[in-house]
Coordinates of C-alpha atoms in Angstrom, one line a residue:
Chain A
M1 CA 0.0 0.0 0.0
S2 CA 1.2 3.5 -0.7
G3 CA 1.5 6.1 2.0
T4 CA -1.3 8.5 1.0
D5 CA -4.8 7.9 2.2
I6 CA -6.5 9.8 -0.6
P7 CA -7.7 7.1 -3.1
L8 CA -6.5 7.4 -6.7
V9 CA -9.9 6.4 -7.8
R10 CA -13.1 7.2 -6.0
A11 CA -16.5 6.3 -7.6
I12 CA -19.5 7.7 -5.8
N13 CA -23.0 6.5 -6.5
V14 CA -22.4 5.8 -10.2
H15 CA -25.5 5.2 -12.2
K16 CA -25.7 4.4 -15.9
S17 CA -28.5 3.3 -18.2
F18 CA -28.7 2.3 -21.8
G19 CA -32.2 3.3 -22.8
R20 CA -34.5 1.7 -20.3
L21 CA -31.9 -0.8 -19.1
E22 CA -30.2 0.3 -15.9
V23 CA -26.7 -1.2 -16.1
L24 CA -25.2 0.5 -13.0
K25 CA -27.3 1.1 -10.0
G26 CA -25.2 3.1 -7.6
I27 CA -21.6 1.9 -7.6
N28 CA -19.3 3.1 -4.8
L29 CA -15.6 2.1 -5.0
D30 CA -12.3 3.4 -3.7
V31 CA -9.0 2.3 -5.2
K32 CA -5.8 3.4 -3.5
S33 CA -2.6 4.0 -5.4
G34 CA -0.7 0.8 -6.1
Q35 CA -3.7 -1.4 -5.5
V36 CA -4.9 -4.1 -7.8
V37 CA -8.7 -4.5 -7.9
C38 CA -10.4 -7.3 -9.7
L39 CA -14.0 -6.9 -10.8
L40 CA -15.7 -10.3 -10.9
G41 CA -19.2 -11.6 -11.6
P42 CA -21.4 -12.9 -14.4
S43 CA -21.7 -11.3 -17.8
G44 CA -24.2 -8.5 -17.9
G45 CA -23.4 -7.5 -14.3
G46 CA -22.1 -4.1 -15.3
K47 CA -18.3 -4.7 -14.8
S48 CA -17.2 -3.6 -18.2
T49 CA -19.6 -0.7 -18.3
F50 CA -18.2 0.6 -15.0
L51 CA -14.7 0.2 -16.3
R52 CA -15.5 2.2 -19.4
C53 CA -17.1 4.9 -17.3
L54 CA -13.8 5.3 -15.4
N55 CA -12.1 6.9 -18.5
H56 CA -15.3 8.4 -19.9
L57 CA -15.8 6.1 -22.8
E58 CA -19.3 6.0 -21.3
K59 CA -20.9 9.0 -19.8
I60 CA -22.5 8.4 -16.4
D61 CA -26.0 9.5 -15.7
R62 CA -25.6 10.2 -12.0
G63 CA -22.8 10.2 -9.4
T64 CA -19.2 11.2 -9.7
I65 CA -15.9 9.5 -10.6
F66 CA -12.7 11.0 -9.3
V67 CA -9.4 9.9 -10.7
D68 CA -6.3 11.5 -9.1
G69 CA -8.6 14.0 -7.3
K70 CA -10.3 15.3 -10.5
P71 CA -13.8 14.5 -11.6
V72 CA -13.7 12.5 -14.9
G73 CA -15.3 14.4 -17.7
Y74 CA -16.1 17.4 -15.6
R75 CA -14.6 20.5 -14.0
M76 CA -15.7 21.4 -10.5
N77 CA -16.5 25.1 -9.8
Q78 CA -18.5 26.6 -7.0
G79 CA -20.6 23.6 -6.3
K80 CA -21.3 22.6 -9.9
F81 CA -19.9 20.1 -12.4
Y82 CA -19.2 21.7 -15.7
E83 CA -18.9 19.4 -18.7
I84 CA -15.5 19.7 -20.4
R85 CA -14.5 19.6 -24.0
E86 CA -13.6 16.4 -25.7
R87 CA -10.0 17.6 -26.1
E88 CA -9.8 18.1 -22.3
V89 CA -11.3 14.7 -21.7
A90 CA -8.6 13.4 -24.0
L91 CA -5.9 14.8 -21.6
Q92 CA -7.6 13.0 -18.7
R93 CA -7.7 9.7 -20.7
A94 CA -4.0 10.1 -21.5
Q95 CA -3.2 9.4 -17.9
I96 CA -5.4 6.3 -17.7
G97 CA -4.3 3.2 -19.7
M98 CA -6.9 0.9 -21.1
V99 CA -6.5 -2.7 -22.4
F100 CA -9.4 -4.1 -24.4
Q101 CA -10.8 -7.5 -24.8
R102 CA -10.4 -7.3 -28.6
F103 CA -6.9 -5.7 -28.3
N104 CA -7.8 -2.9 -30.7
L105 CA -4.3 -2.4 -32.0
F106 CA -4.2 0.1 -34.9
S107 CA -4.3 -2.4 -37.7
N108 CA -2.5 -0.1 -40.2
R109 CA 0.5 0.3 -37.9
T110 CA 3.2 -2.1 -36.8
A111 CA 3.7 -3.2 -33.2
L112 CA 6.3 -0.6 -32.7
E113 CA 4.3 2.1 -34.5
N114 CA 1.4 1.3 -32.2
V115 CA 3.5 1.9 -29.1
I116 CA 5.1 5.2 -30.3
E117 CA 1.8 6.7 -31.6
G118 CA 0.5 8.0 -28.2
P119 CA 3.8 9.4 -27.0
I120 CA 4.5 11.2 -30.2
Q121 CA 1.0 12.5 -31.1
V122 CA -0.3 13.2 -27.6
L123 CA 2.6 13.7 -25.3
K124 CA 4.7 15.3 -28.1
I125 CA 7.8 13.4 -27.2
D126 CA 10.5 13.4 -29.8
P127 CA 10.4 10.4 -32.1
K128 CA 13.9 9.2 -31.0
G129 CA 13.0 9.2 -27.3
A130 CA 9.6 7.6 -28.0
R131 CA 11.3 4.9 -29.9
E132 CA 13.7 4.1 -27.1
T133 CA 10.8 3.9 -24.6
A134 CA 8.9 1.7 -27.0
V135 CA 11.8 -0.7 -27.4
R136 CA 12.2 -0.9 -23.7
L137 CA 8.5 -1.7 -23.2
L138 CA 8.3 -4.2 -26.1
E139 CA 11.2 -6.0 -24.5
R140 CA 9.4 -5.9 -21.2
V141 CA 6.3 -7.7 -22.6
G142 CA 8.6 -10.0 -24.7
M143 CA 7.5 -8.6 -28.1
M144 CA 10.6 -6.9 -29.4
D145 CA 11.3 -9.7 -31.9
W146 CA 7.9 -8.9 -33.5
A147 CA 8.3 -5.1 -33.4
D148 CA 7.9 -4.7 -37.2
R149 CA 4.9 -7.0 -37.6
Y150 CA 1.4 -5.8 -38.3
P151 CA -1.3 -6.8 -35.8
A152 CA -2.8 -9.2 -38.3
Q153 CA 0.5 -11.1 -38.3
L154 CA 0.4 -11.6 -34.6
S155 CA -1.5 -14.1 -32.4
G156 CA -4.1 -12.8 -29.9
G157 CA -1.7 -13.1 -27.0
Q158 CA 1.0 -11.2 -28.8
Q159 CA -1.4 -8.5 -29.8
Q160 CA -2.6 -8.1 -26.2
R161 CA 1.0 -7.8 -25.0
V162 CA 1.7 -5.1 -27.6
A163 CA -1.6 -3.4 -26.5
I164 CA -0.3 -3.4 -22.9
A165 CA 2.9 -1.8 -24.0
R166 CA 1.0 0.8 -26.0
S167 CA -0.9 1.8 -22.8
L168 CA 2.3 1.8 -20.7
A169 CA 4.0 4.1 -23.2
M170 CA 1.7 6.9 -22.0
N171 CA 3.1 6.4 -18.5
P172 CA -0.4 6.1 -16.9
K173 CA -1.3 6.6 -13.3
L174 CA -3.9 3.9 -13.6
M175 CA -4.4 0.9 -15.9
L176 CA -7.8 -0.5 -16.8
F177 CA -8.1 -4.1 -18.1
D178 CA -11.4 -5.1 -19.8
E179 CA -11.4 -8.9 -19.9
P180 CA -7.9 -8.9 -21.3
T181 CA -7.7 -12.7 -21.7
S182 CA -11.3 -13.5 -22.7
A183 CA -10.6 -13.5 -26.4
L184 CA -7.5 -15.6 -26.2
D185 CA -6.8 -19.2 -26.9
P186 CA -6.2 -21.0 -23.6
E187 CA -2.5 -21.6 -24.2
L188 CA -1.9 -17.8 -24.8
V189 CA -3.6 -16.6 -21.6
G190 CA -0.5 -17.3 -19.4
D191 CA 1.8 -14.9 -21.3
V192 CA -0.6 -12.0 -20.9
L193 CA -1.3 -12.8 -17.2
S194 CA 2.4 -12.9 -16.4
V195 CA 2.9 -9.5 -17.9
M196 CA 0.1 -8.2 -15.8
R197 CA 1.5 -9.9 -12.7
S198 CA 4.8 -8.2 -13.2
L199 CA 3.0 -4.8 -13.6
A200 CA 1.2 -5.4 -10.3
A201 CA 4.5 -6.3 -8.7
D202 CA 6.0 -3.0 -9.8
G203 CA 3.2 -1.1 -8.0
M204 CA 1.0 -0.2 -10.9
T205 CA -2.6 0.7 -9.9
M206 CA -4.8 -1.7 -11.8
I207 CA -8.5 -2.3 -12.2
V208 CA -9.1 -5.6 -13.9
V209 CA -12.4 -7.0 -15.2
T210 CA -11.7 -10.7 -15.5
H211 CA -13.0 -14.3 -15.3
E212 CA -9.5 -15.6 -14.3
I213 CA -10.3 -16.5 -10.6
G214 CA -6.8 -17.8 -10.2
F215 CA -5.2 -14.5 -11.2
A216 CA -7.6 -12.6 -8.9
R217 CA -6.8 -14.8 -6.0
E218 CA -3.1 -14.5 -6.5
V219 CA -2.6 -10.9 -7.6
A220 CA -5.6 -8.8 -6.4
D221 CA -5.5 -6.7 -3.2
Q222 CA -9.3 -6.4 -3.4
A223 CA -11.9 -8.6 -5.2
V224 CA -15.2 -6.9 -6.1
F225 CA -18.2 -9.0 -7.1
M226 CA -20.8 -7.2 -9.2
F227 CA -24.3 -8.6 -9.9
D228 CA -27.1 -6.7 -11.8
G229 CA -25.4 -3.3 -11.5
V230 CA -24.6 -3.4 -7.9
I231 CA -21.5 -4.4 -5.8
A232 CA -22.7 -7.4 -3.8
E233 CA -19.5 -8.1 -2.0
E234 CA -15.9 -6.9 -1.8
G235 CA -12.9 -7.7 0.3
R236 CA -9.5 -9.4 0.3
P237 CA -9.4 -12.3 -2.1
A238 CA -8.3 -14.7 0.6
D239 CA -11.4 -13.9 2.6
V240 CA -14.1 -13.6 -0.1
F241 CA -13.1 -16.6 -2.2
S242 CA -12.9 -19.0 0.7
N243 CA -15.6 -17.5 2.8
P244 CA -18.2 -15.7 0.6
R245 CA -21.0 -14.2 2.7
H246 CA -23.4 -13.1 0.0
E247 CA -25.6 -15.8 -1.5
R248 CA -25.1 -14.8 -5.1
T249 CA -21.3 -14.7 -4.6
Q250 CA -21.5 -18.3 -3.2
Q251 CA -23.5 -19.4 -6.2
F252 CA -21.2 -17.7 -8.7
L253 CA -18.0 -19.1 -7.0
S254 CA -19.5 -22.6 -6.9
K255 CA -19.9 -22.5 -10.7
V256 CA -16.5 -21.1 -11.6
L257 CA -14.2 -22.6 -9.0
Chain B
M1 CA -16.1 -57.0 -53.1
D2 CA -15.8 -55.2 -56.4
E3 CA -14.1 -52.3 -54.7
L4 CA -11.5 -54.5 -53.2
T5 CA -10.5 -55.9 -56.6
E6 CA -10.2 -52.3 -58.0
L7 CA -8.0 -51.5 -55.1
E8 CA -5.9 -54.7 -55.7
K9 CA -5.4 -53.7 -59.4
F10 CA -4.1 -50.3 -58.3
S11 CA -0.4 -50.2 -58.4
G12 CA 1.2 -47.0 -57.3
E13 CA 0.6 -44.0 -59.5
M14 CA -1.7 -43.5 -62.6
P15 CA -2.1 -40.5 -64.9
I16 CA -5.1 -38.2 -64.3
V17 CA -7.2 -37.4 -67.3
P18 CA -8.7 -33.9 -67.0
L19 CA -12.4 -33.4 -67.8
R20 CA -12.8 -32.2 -71.4
K21 CA -14.3 -28.7 -71.5
W22 CA -16.4 -28.9 -74.6
G23 CA -18.6 -25.9 -73.8
R24 CA -15.5 -23.7 -73.6
W25 CA -14.3 -24.7 -77.1
A26 CA -17.8 -24.4 -78.6
S27 CA -18.2 -20.9 -77.2
A28 CA -14.7 -20.0 -78.5
I29 CA -15.6 -21.0 -82.0
I30 CA -18.9 -18.9 -81.9
V31 CA -17.2 -15.9 -80.5
V32 CA -14.3 -16.0 -83.1
A33 CA -16.8 -16.4 -85.9
A34 CA -18.8 -13.4 -84.7
F35 CA -15.7 -11.3 -84.5
V36 CA -14.6 -12.2 -88.0
A37 CA -18.1 -11.4 -89.3
F38 CA -18.0 -8.0 -87.5
I39 CA -14.6 -7.2 -89.0
V40 CA -15.7 -8.1 -92.5
S41 CA -18.8 -5.9 -92.1
L42 CA -16.7 -3.0 -91.0
R43 CA -14.7 -3.2 -94.3
H44 CA -17.9 -2.7 -96.2
A45 CA -19.2 0.0 -93.8
Q46 CA -19.3 3.6 -95.2
I47 CA -16.5 4.9 -93.0
A48 CA -13.4 6.4 -94.5
W49 CA -11.0 4.7 -92.1
G50 CA -8.1 6.7 -93.4
D51 CA -9.6 9.8 -91.9
V52 CA -9.6 8.4 -88.4
P53 CA -5.9 8.6 -87.7
K54 CA -5.8 12.0 -89.5
F55 CA -8.4 13.5 -87.2
F56 CA -6.8 11.8 -84.2
T57 CA -3.9 14.2 -84.4
Y58 CA -5.7 17.3 -85.5
H59 CA -4.8 20.3 -83.5
T60 CA -8.4 20.8 -82.3
M61 CA -8.5 17.1 -81.2
I62 CA -5.3 17.5 -79.1
Q63 CA -6.7 20.6 -77.6
G64 CA -9.9 18.8 -76.8
L65 CA -7.8 16.0 -75.2
Y66 CA -6.0 18.5 -73.1
Q67 CA -9.3 20.1 -71.9
T68 CA -10.8 16.7 -71.2
I69 CA -7.9 15.8 -68.9
L70 CA -7.8 19.2 -67.3
L71 CA -11.6 19.1 -66.6
T72 CA -11.4 15.5 -65.3
I73 CA -8.7 16.4 -62.8
A74 CA -10.4 19.7 -61.7
C75 CA -13.8 17.9 -61.2
M76 CA -12.3 15.0 -59.3
A77 CA -10.2 17.3 -57.1
T78 CA -13.3 19.3 -56.3
G79 CA -15.3 16.2 -55.7
I80 CA -12.8 14.5 -53.5
I81 CA -12.0 17.6 -51.3
L82 CA -15.7 18.6 -50.9
G83 CA -16.7 15.0 -50.5
V84 CA -14.4 14.3 -47.6
V85 CA -15.5 17.6 -45.9
I86 CA -19.2 16.6 -46.4
A87 CA -18.6 13.1 -45.1
I88 CA -16.9 14.5 -42.0
M89 CA -19.8 16.9 -41.5
R90 CA -22.3 14.1 -42.0
R91 CA -20.8 12.1 -39.0
S92 CA -20.4 15.3 -36.9
T93 CA -22.1 15.3 -33.5
N94 CA -23.3 18.8 -34.3
P95 CA -26.8 18.3 -35.6
V96 CA -26.8 21.4 -37.8
M97 CA -23.6 20.2 -39.6
S98 CA -24.9 16.6 -40.2
W99 CA -28.3 17.9 -41.4
L100 CA -26.6 20.4 -43.7
A101 CA -24.5 17.6 -45.2
W102 CA -27.5 15.4 -45.6
L103 CA -29.3 18.2 -47.5
Y104 CA -26.3 18.8 -49.7
I105 CA -26.0 15.2 -50.7
Y106 CA -29.8 15.0 -51.2
I107 CA -29.7 17.9 -53.7
F108 CA -26.5 17.4 -55.6
R109 CA -27.0 13.6 -56.0
G110 CA -30.7 14.0 -56.8
L111 CA -30.3 16.3 -59.8
P112 CA -29.1 15.1 -63.2
A113 CA -25.5 16.2 -63.9
L114 CA -26.6 17.6 -67.3
L115 CA -29.2 19.8 -65.6
Q116 CA -26.7 21.0 -63.0
L117 CA -24.3 21.9 -65.8
Y118 CA -27.1 24.0 -67.5
I119 CA -28.0 25.7 -64.3
W120 CA -24.4 26.8 -63.5
F121 CA -23.8 27.8 -67.1
N122 CA -26.9 30.0 -67.1
L123 CA -26.4 31.4 -63.6
A124 CA -25.9 34.9 -65.1
L125 CA -29.6 34.9 -66.1
A126 CA -30.6 34.8 -62.5
F127 CA -27.7 36.8 -60.9
K128 CA -26.1 39.4 -63.0
T129 CA -23.3 39.9 -60.5
I130 CA -22.0 37.9 -57.6
G131 CA -20.1 39.0 -54.5
I132 CA -20.5 40.3 -51.0
P133 CA -22.9 43.2 -50.9
G134 CA -21.0 46.5 -50.3
L135 CA -17.6 44.8 -50.6
V136 CA -17.0 43.1 -53.9
S137 CA -19.2 42.6 -56.9
I138 CA -18.2 40.9 -60.1
S139 CA -20.1 40.2 -63.3
T140 CA -21.3 36.6 -63.2
N141 CA -20.3 36.0 -66.8
T142 CA -16.7 36.9 -66.0
V143 CA -16.5 34.3 -63.3
I144 CA -18.6 31.5 -64.7
T145 CA -16.8 30.6 -67.9
P146 CA -17.9 27.3 -69.6
F147 CA -15.0 25.6 -67.9
V148 CA -15.9 26.9 -64.4
A149 CA -19.5 25.9 -65.0
G150 CA -18.3 22.5 -66.0
V151 CA -16.2 22.1 -62.8
L152 CA -19.1 23.3 -60.6
G153 CA -21.7 21.1 -62.4
L154 CA -19.7 17.9 -62.5
G155 CA -17.5 18.5 -59.5
L156 CA -20.3 19.2 -57.0
N157 CA -22.3 16.3 -58.4
E158 CA -19.3 14.1 -57.8
S159 CA -18.7 15.4 -54.3
A160 CA -22.2 14.2 -53.2
Y161 CA -21.4 10.7 -54.5
Y162 CA -17.9 10.9 -53.1
A163 CA -19.2 11.8 -49.6
E164 CA -21.1 8.6 -49.6
I165 CA -18.0 6.6 -50.6
V166 CA -16.0 8.2 -47.8
R167 CA -18.8 7.6 -45.4
A168 CA -18.8 3.9 -46.3
G169 CA -15.0 4.0 -45.7
F170 CA -15.5 5.5 -42.2
N171 CA -18.1 3.0 -41.3
S172 CA -15.8 0.2 -42.3
V173 CA -13.3 1.1 -39.5
D174 CA -14.0 -0.9 -36.4
H175 CA -15.3 1.3 -33.5
G176 CA -12.7 -0.4 -31.2
Q177 CA -10.0 1.5 -33.2
V178 CA -11.6 4.8 -32.2
E179 CA -11.9 3.7 -28.5
A180 CA -8.3 2.7 -28.5
A181 CA -7.3 6.1 -29.9
A182 CA -9.4 7.8 -27.3
S183 CA -7.9 5.6 -24.5
I184 CA -4.4 6.9 -25.3
G185 CA -5.6 10.5 -25.2
M186 CA -6.0 11.3 -28.9
R187 CA -8.3 14.2 -29.7
P188 CA -11.2 13.5 -32.1
S189 CA -9.3 15.4 -34.9
Q190 CA -6.2 13.3 -34.3
T191 CA -8.2 10.1 -34.3
M192 CA -9.8 11.1 -37.7
R193 CA -6.4 12.0 -39.2
R194 CA -4.2 9.2 -37.8
V195 CA -6.6 6.3 -37.3
I196 CA -9.9 6.5 -39.2
L197 CA -8.8 8.1 -42.5
P198 CA -5.8 5.9 -43.2
Q199 CA -7.8 2.7 -42.4
A200 CA -10.8 3.9 -44.4
M201 CA -8.5 4.4 -47.5
R202 CA -8.6 0.8 -48.5
V203 CA -12.3 0.9 -48.8
I204 CA -12.3 4.4 -50.4
I205 CA -9.6 3.9 -53.0
P206 CA -11.2 1.3 -55.4
P207 CA -14.4 3.3 -55.9
T208 CA -12.3 6.4 -56.3
G209 CA -10.6 4.8 -59.3
N210 CA -14.0 3.9 -60.8
D211 CA -15.3 7.5 -60.3
F212 CA -12.2 8.9 -61.9
I213 CA -12.7 6.7 -65.0
N214 CA -16.4 7.6 -65.0
M215 CA -15.5 11.3 -64.8
I216 CA -13.2 11.0 -67.9
K217 CA -16.2 10.0 -69.9
G218 CA -18.6 12.2 -68.0
T219 CA -16.7 15.4 -69.0
S220 CA -18.2 14.8 -72.5
L221 CA -21.4 16.2 -71.0
A222 CA -19.7 19.6 -70.7
S223 CA -19.6 19.8 -74.5
V224 CA -23.2 21.0 -74.4
I225 CA -22.2 24.2 -72.5
G226 CA -19.3 24.8 -74.8
V227 CA -16.2 23.4 -73.0
H228 CA -13.8 22.5 -75.8
E229 CA -13.2 18.9 -74.7
L230 CA -12.8 15.8 -76.9
L231 CA -16.5 15.4 -78.0
L232 CA -17.0 19.1 -78.9
S233 CA -13.7 19.0 -80.8
A234 CA -15.0 15.9 -82.8
S235 CA -18.2 17.7 -83.6
N236 CA -16.4 20.8 -84.6
I237 CA -14.4 18.7 -87.0
Y238 CA -17.5 17.0 -88.5
A239 CA -19.4 20.3 -88.7
A240 CA -16.7 21.5 -91.1
N241 CA -16.3 18.3 -93.3
F242 CA -19.3 16.1 -92.5
R243 CA -17.1 13.1 -91.7
I244 CA -19.3 12.4 -88.7
M245 CA -18.5 8.7 -88.0
E246 CA -14.8 9.3 -88.6
A247 CA -14.5 12.2 -86.2
L248 CA -16.5 10.3 -83.5
M249 CA -14.3 7.2 -84.0
S250 CA -11.1 9.2 -83.4
A251 CA -12.6 10.8 -80.3
A252 CA -13.6 7.3 -79.2
L253 CA -10.0 6.2 -79.7
W254 CA -8.7 9.0 -77.5
Y255 CA -11.2 8.1 -74.7
M256 CA -10.0 4.5 -74.9
V257 CA -6.4 5.6 -74.6
I258 CA -7.0 7.8 -71.5
V259 CA -9.3 5.3 -69.9
S260 CA -6.7 2.5 -70.4
L261 CA -3.9 4.7 -68.9
A262 CA -6.2 5.5 -65.9
S263 CA -7.0 1.8 -65.5
I264 CA -3.3 1.0 -65.3
G265 CA -2.9 3.8 -62.7
Q266 CA -5.8 2.5 -60.8
Y267 CA -4.3 -1.0 -60.7
W268 CA -1.0 0.2 -59.3
I269 CA -2.6 2.5 -56.7
E270 CA -4.9 -0.2 -55.5
K271 CA -2.0 -2.6 -55.2
K272 CA -0.1 0.0 -53.2
Y273 CA -2.7 1.3 -50.8
A274 CA -5.7 -1.0 -50.8
S275 CA -4.0 -4.0 -49.2
D276 CA -6.0 -4.9 -46.1
R277 CA -3.5 -5.0 -43.3
S278 CA -6.2 -6.4 -41.0
N279 CA -6.5 -9.4 -43.2
P280 CA -3.6 -11.9 -43.2
A281 CA -4.7 -13.5 -46.5
T282 CA -4.3 -10.3 -48.5
M283 CA -1.1 -9.5 -46.7
K284 CA 0.4 -12.6 -48.1
K285 CA -0.8 -11.7 -51.6
V286 CA 1.0 -8.4 -51.3
M287 CA 4.2 -9.9 -49.9
G288 CA 4.7 -13.0 -52.1
R289 CA 3.9 -12.8 -55.8
S290 CA 2.3 -16.0 -57.0
L291 CA 1.8 -17.4 -60.5
N292 CA -1.8 -17.4 -61.7
P293 CA -2.9 -21.0 -61.9
N294 CA -6.2 -20.0 -63.5
G295 CA -4.8 -18.5 -66.7
F296 CA -6.7 -18.4 -69.9
F297 CA -5.1 -21.4 -71.7
R298 CA -4.9 -23.6 -68.6
R299 CA -8.6 -23.1 -68.2
M300 CA -9.3 -24.0 -71.8
I301 CA -7.6 -27.4 -71.3
G302 CA -9.1 -27.8 -67.8
R303 CA -5.9 -28.0 -65.8
N304 CA -5.2 -26.8 -62.3
E305 CA -8.5 -25.0 -61.7
A306 CA -9.9 -23.9 -58.4
I307 CA -13.1 -25.8 -57.8
V308 CA -15.2 -23.0 -56.6

């Protein structure tokens, strides 16, 4: 745990509906700097939607999300939240890394070009420096040998590791993972999880939506179970996995363990 | 038991006899016969063939060729630039912009190109002068020359079609690409320039080539408002000497020449830009050149053919 008591992420009473369907029904969550939080639960429970709200890919209907002390998507002034421009939202997003289920690497750029895109275009770092960082990061995720390949020439696991490097290149304060291993062949899951494990060990703050119970049990500081748009149970993985109190958590765990 | 004896008779390898393609040979004979008949009939036609190459290099014809090429390029440039702008407006979150783009496409795609040419050409009948009241005012006839009317008529018509081509290109880019761009902090304009447009190109380029080739021929419409392009040059020639078919034939020859050159250009540009990097199959095609196993003669004798 880090020394500060102010959480890096604070979600207060977050509500979100798609049309008539209420997907999030008042989510409250604190994540401290350096913590790894795993969001667990059945599909349709609102985990991914909540994660997407955290960097304003979805606009919330009610409540507030603070990241690093600032409300996401808004500016506070004299008791009111003012909506900010898309380019200002972009600056907020630049500090929050996101890894997608379907990787979403830029298909017209090589692995290396994917990684240097953000630093050069957004952070305005000189191409030489961006390249050096990219090489270091691709080595870290074990993808330097494939640096000049296009995404279509890489396996899912390789694409996901490049996608993680692309996010890290922005030097984010927080990393969001949206089911990073769900689209992978079983034998490729391990490589991606080990990269994530090493990130966690280095003290990166991570919020991970996942179905990998083993990973959550081993790496997470906090496990959060979401059902039907509410948080049913949260706590240290050692406690909640072996001793779930909520009935739905018990049912869910009995199916996946 | 019969099968077993067949199997026993089989010793190692046997030659394969391809299926005879009788239909292909029959159709070949019919087509060749029709061609010969056509050529023979042309020899009896009342066309002075010797005049065709003569008109082909007439000074008027060369000037017409020059005007056709110039008008094609000007119209396509107008169409592409305006088309991209309209397509971006069409997908704008600003409802005024997207509605305006819709209206623009509705009008300029809805009216016949020939009618639009006439309207621009006759603009001076409605507005004697154009300009900003109190600042500038110019006689409409000075500004709207036949060539300018041609560019406006055909170029604006093209831009409405082109906007739809670009829109289809934008729609072909997976939304995940846009979200990924947003997640690394790219602004909407950067996302458009760096992520959406380059990926939309492979969908946009092939129909652009088609439109270009269509435009080469479409510029002949501008002959009715007095642009001295190929067709008007041909009719000027036959107006003087009544060699109507001969003059039209030499114009036809020029169109074939430009269209062929443009087709070659289209082939190369498509090969260079339209390879789909998100599709491993076409990547391979670009990287490793392969011999065509389905060539004309191989197909006639039925060898090495893909089944479906």
